[in-house]
Short mmCIF file of C-alpha atoms in Angstrom, two decimals:
data_model
loop_
_atom_site.label_atom_id
_atom_site.label_comp_id
_atom_site.label_asym_id
_atom_site.label_seq_id
_atom_site.Cartn_x
_atom_site.Cartn_y
_atom_site.Cartn_z
CA MET M 1 -26.65 3.23 -3.89
CA LEU M 2 -24.19 1.07 -2.03
CA ASN M 3 -20.56 1.92 -2.52
CA HIS M 4 -17.55 -0.11 -1.58
CA TYR M 5 -15.25 1.64 0.88
CA GLU M 6 -12.06 0.89 2.64
CA THR M 7 -10.97 2.67 5.78
CA VAL M 8 -7.73 2.51 7.74
CA PHE M 9 -7.21 4.25 11.04
CA ILE M 10 -4.37 4.57 13.54
CA MET M 11 -4.98 4.46 17.28
CA THR M 12 -2.57 5.76 19.90
CA PRO M 13 -0.07 3.23 21.25
CA VAL M 14 -0.86 4.12 24.87
CA LEU M 15 -3.98 1.92 24.76
CA SER M 16 -4.00 -1.55 26.23
CA ASP M 17 -4.97 -4.42 23.97
CA GLU M 18 -8.47 -4.47 25.41
CA GLN M 19 -9.00 -0.75 25.03
CA MET M 20 -7.85 -1.05 21.45
CA LYS M 21 -10.30 -3.86 20.75
CA GLU M 22 -13.07 -1.86 22.41
CA THR M 23 -12.41 1.11 20.14
CA VAL M 24 -12.43 -1.12 17.09
CA LYS M 25 -15.69 -2.66 18.27
CA LYS M 26 -17.18 0.79 18.70
CA PHE M 27 -16.51 1.74 15.09
CA GLU M 28 -17.63 -1.65 13.90
CA ASN M 29 -20.92 -1.28 15.75
CA TYR M 30 -21.35 2.20 14.38
CA LEU M 31 -21.02 0.92 10.84
CA LEU M 32 -23.40 -1.96 11.48
CA ASP M 33 -25.91 0.40 13.09
CA LYS M 34 -25.94 2.55 9.98
CA GLY M 35 -26.71 -0.46 7.84
CA ALA M 36 -23.26 -0.99 6.41
CA GLU M 37 -22.15 -4.44 5.44
CA ILE M 38 -18.62 -5.22 6.63
CA VAL M 39 -16.88 -7.25 3.97
CA HIS M 40 -13.55 -7.67 5.66
CA GLN M 41 -11.47 -6.37 8.52
CA GLU M 42 -7.86 -6.63 9.43
CA ASN M 43 -5.86 -5.76 12.49
CA TRP M 44 -2.26 -4.92 11.75
CA GLY M 45 -1.39 -4.56 15.42
CA LEU M 46 1.21 -2.16 16.73
CA ARG M 47 3.27 -0.77 13.90
CA LYS M 48 6.09 1.69 13.72
CA LEU M 49 5.19 4.99 12.09
CA GLU M 50 7.49 6.40 9.42
CA TYR M 51 7.28 9.80 11.07
CA PRO M 52 6.01 10.83 14.50
CA ILE M 53 2.34 11.79 14.86
CA ALA M 54 1.40 13.65 18.04
CA LYS M 55 4.84 12.75 19.42
CA LYS M 56 4.11 9.03 19.09
CA THR M 57 6.34 6.82 17.00
CA SER M 58 4.02 3.82 16.74
CA GLY M 59 0.33 3.07 16.54
CA PHE M 60 -2.35 0.40 16.25
CA TYR M 61 -3.55 0.05 12.67
CA HIS M 62 -6.95 -1.31 11.80
CA LEU M 63 -8.65 -1.75 8.45
CA PHE M 64 -12.33 -2.08 7.57
CA GLU M 65 -13.68 -2.90 4.16
CA PHE M 66 -17.40 -2.26 3.91
CA LYS M 67 -20.34 -1.59 1.64
CA ALA M 68 -22.40 1.39 2.59
CA ASP M 69 -24.39 4.33 1.34
CA SER M 70 -22.30 7.41 0.65
CA SER M 71 -24.38 9.50 3.07
CA ILE M 72 -22.98 7.82 6.19
CA ILE M 73 -19.32 8.48 5.42
CA LYS M 74 -19.33 12.08 6.56
CA ASP M 75 -20.82 11.13 9.88
CA PHE M 76 -18.51 8.16 10.23
CA GLU M 77 -15.45 10.34 9.79
CA LEU M 78 -16.86 12.75 12.33
CA GLN M 79 -16.79 9.85 14.80
CA TYR M 80 -13.10 9.45 14.07
CA ARG M 81 -12.43 13.10 14.68
CA ARG M 82 -14.35 13.06 17.95
CA ASP M 83 -12.44 10.08 19.26
CA GLU M 84 -9.18 11.11 20.94
CA LYS M 85 -7.81 7.61 20.60
CA VAL M 86 -7.71 7.87 16.82
CA MET M 87 -4.62 9.67 15.54
CA ARG M 88 -5.17 9.27 11.80
CA TYR M 89 -7.80 7.88 9.49
CA LEU M 90 -8.27 7.46 5.77
CA THR M 91 -11.42 6.39 3.99
CA VAL M 92 -11.17 5.50 0.34
CA LEU M 93 -13.81 4.69 -2.25
CA MET M 94 -12.83 1.48 -4.01
CA ASP M 95 -13.17 1.01 -7.75
CA LYS M 96 -13.55 -2.37 -9.41
CA HIS M 97 -9.79 -2.91 -9.65
CA ALA M 98 -9.36 -2.15 -5.97
CA ILE M 99 -12.09 -4.64 -5.07
CA ALA M 100 -10.51 -7.31 -7.24
CA TYR M 101 -7.13 -6.61 -5.71
CA SER M 102 -8.33 -6.79 -2.13
CA GLU M 103 -10.14 -10.05 -2.82
CA LYS M 104 -6.98 -11.51 -4.28
CA ARG M 105 -4.96 -10.24 -1.34
CA ARG M 106 -7.39 -11.80 1.12
CA ASN M 107 -7.28 -15.15 -0.63
CA LEU M 108 -3.50 -15.12 -0.70
CA LYS M 109 -3.42 -14.39 3.00
CA LYS M 110 -5.85 -17.19 3.72
CA GLU M 111 -3.82 -19.63 1.69
CA LYS M 112 -0.66 -18.61 3.48
CA GLU M 113 -2.27 -19.07 6.85
CA ALA M 114 -3.68 -22.41 5.81
CA ALA M 115 -0.31 -23.52 4.56
CA LYS M 116 1.29 -22.46 7.80
CA ALA M 117 -1.28 -24.30 9.88
CA GLU M 118 -1.09 -27.49 7.86
CA GLU M 119 2.20 -29.16 8.55
CA PRO M 120 4.81 -26.50 7.94
CA ALA M 121 7.44 -29.20 7.44
CA GLU M 122 5.80 -30.52 4.30
CA ALA M 123 5.51 -27.23 2.45
CA PRO M 124 9.22 -26.77 1.60
CA ALA M 125 9.46 -30.36 0.43
CA ALA M 126 6.61 -29.81 -2.03
CA GLU M 127 8.33 -26.74 -3.41
CA VAL M 128 11.50 -28.67 -4.13
CA ASN M 129 9.55 -31.20 -6.14
CA GLU M 130 7.95 -28.47 -8.18
CA THR M 131 11.25 -26.90 -9.14
CA GLN M 132 12.57 -30.25 -10.23
CA ASN M 133 9.60 -30.74 -12.51
CA ASN M 134 10.21 -27.39 -14.11
CA GLU M 135 13.72 -28.34 -15.03
CA MET I 1 45.65 14.32 -45.63
CA ALA I 2 43.90 11.60 -43.81
CA GLN I 3 40.19 11.63 -44.18
CA GLN I 4 37.77 11.27 -41.35
CA THR I 5 37.01 7.69 -42.29
CA ASP I 6 40.67 6.73 -42.09
CA ILE I 7 40.93 7.36 -38.38
CA LYS I 8 41.27 4.12 -36.51
CA TYR I 9 40.56 3.78 -32.86
CA LEU I 10 42.60 1.58 -30.62
CA THR I 11 39.59 0.85 -28.51
CA PRO I 12 36.06 0.88 -29.85
CA ILE I 13 34.15 4.03 -29.00
CA ALA I 14 31.92 3.55 -26.01
CA VAL I 15 28.36 3.80 -27.21
CA ASP I 16 26.07 2.86 -24.41
CA ILE I 17 23.05 1.07 -25.68
CA ARG I 18 20.27 2.08 -23.36
CA LYS I 19 17.66 -0.43 -22.49
CA LYS I 20 14.23 0.69 -23.56
CA LYS I 21 12.18 1.74 -20.57
CA TYR I 22 8.82 0.20 -20.09
CA CYS I 23 5.84 0.60 -17.84
CA ARG I 24 6.01 -2.21 -15.35
CA PHE I 25 2.28 -2.04 -14.62
CA LYS I 26 1.30 -2.39 -18.23
CA LYS I 27 3.80 -5.16 -18.77
CA SER I 28 2.75 -7.28 -15.83
CA GLY I 29 -0.92 -6.38 -15.97
CA ILE I 30 -1.25 -4.73 -12.57
CA LYS I 31 -4.48 -2.75 -12.46
CA TYR I 32 -4.48 -1.38 -8.95
CA ILE I 33 -1.66 0.10 -6.90
CA ASP I 34 -2.07 -0.52 -3.21
CA TYR I 35 -1.32 2.34 -0.84
CA LYS I 36 -1.04 -0.11 2.06
CA ASP I 37 2.09 -1.72 0.66
CA GLY I 38 4.79 0.72 1.72
CA GLU I 39 7.67 -1.53 0.73
CA PHE I 40 6.46 -1.73 -2.86
CA LEU I 41 5.91 2.01 -3.11
CA LYS I 42 9.50 2.63 -2.02
CA ARG I 43 10.54 1.69 -5.54
CA PHE I 44 8.89 4.85 -6.82
CA VAL I 45 10.46 7.34 -4.43
CA ASN I 46 14.04 8.49 -4.12
CA GLU I 47 16.18 8.37 -0.99
CA GLN I 48 14.65 11.56 0.32
CA GLY I 49 11.18 10.17 -0.14
CA ARG I 50 10.23 12.20 -3.21
CA ILE I 51 8.21 10.61 -5.97
CA LEU I 52 10.42 9.68 -8.92
CA PRO I 53 9.51 11.23 -12.27
CA ARG I 54 8.13 9.21 -15.13
CA ARG I 55 11.19 9.86 -17.24
CA LEU I 56 13.26 7.82 -14.81
CA THR I 57 10.92 4.96 -13.99
CA GLY I 58 9.29 4.63 -17.40
CA THR I 59 5.84 4.32 -15.90
CA SER I 60 3.02 5.29 -18.24
CA LEU I 61 1.00 8.39 -17.48
CA LYS I 62 -2.06 6.43 -16.45
CA TYR I 63 -0.16 4.49 -13.81
CA GLN I 64 2.09 7.34 -12.75
CA LYS I 65 -1.04 9.14 -11.61
CA LYS I 66 -2.05 6.09 -9.61
CA VAL I 67 1.43 5.69 -8.15
CA ALA I 68 1.40 9.32 -7.04
CA GLN I 69 -2.03 8.88 -5.48
CA ALA I 70 -0.95 5.73 -3.65
CA VAL I 71 2.27 7.31 -2.36
CA LYS I 72 0.36 10.29 -1.04
CA ARG I 73 -2.15 8.08 0.73
CA ALA I 74 0.64 6.00 2.22
CA ARG I 75 2.30 9.16 3.50
CA HIS I 76 -0.88 10.23 5.20
CA LEU I 77 -1.04 6.91 7.04
CA ALA I 78 2.63 7.14 8.05
CA LEU I 79 3.48 4.11 5.91
CA LEU I 80 5.90 6.27 3.93
CA PRO I 81 7.80 9.32 5.16
CA PHE I 82 7.20 12.78 3.73
CA VAL I 83 10.89 13.60 3.95
CA THR I 84 13.90 11.63 5.17
CA ASP I 85 17.50 10.89 4.43
CA ASN I 86 18.75 7.51 3.31
CA LEU I 87 15.38 5.88 2.91
CA LYS I 88 16.80 2.99 0.90
CA SER I 89 19.67 2.15 3.23
CA ASN I 90 17.34 1.89 6.19
CA ASN I 91 15.62 -1.19 4.82
#
């Protein structure tokens, strides 16, 4: 049976942008090889950690959302553990509320990006009109 | 002898009327608590980064469990600290 999973992992900040992308690609290919269907992925870029991990205070975050059989997860996490570039990882099984939430989140993000791309000057003006209508 | 009821106060006695606590998740219909949103989860921890009890936040048991789960996941991913000082003033 296919389950819906979400996985976030943190890579060391010593990597260059290309090395980071390569690592991400590696895990992506691994998932695809095992017959997983990647629903969504997100790169959060370099982020400050709230507490140091392995004496590093920042890290590259990356998120995958995928549908896969439960049998591949154990092996997938083993790949994380074998890779020195990965400092932390977390894989979570998503329930129906989580799936609904992530969909909503994605759509919101898309809308925001679209709004930003399409004439940023016009957006505030539209908001003003709306507030006036409410009054 | 003056009876109890005869006593008059110059200023009315301070009786603080407490606002009834409510579960914010039930009220606003939030079904899932995201562990990736560290800023939101900071509302449910104190300045040292400990999870606030239900009796203070008013969260229902069902959602308190989910809050706790989300906070713990966020801590694992270094989105929230395990322990600190002055968590709230840092923002």
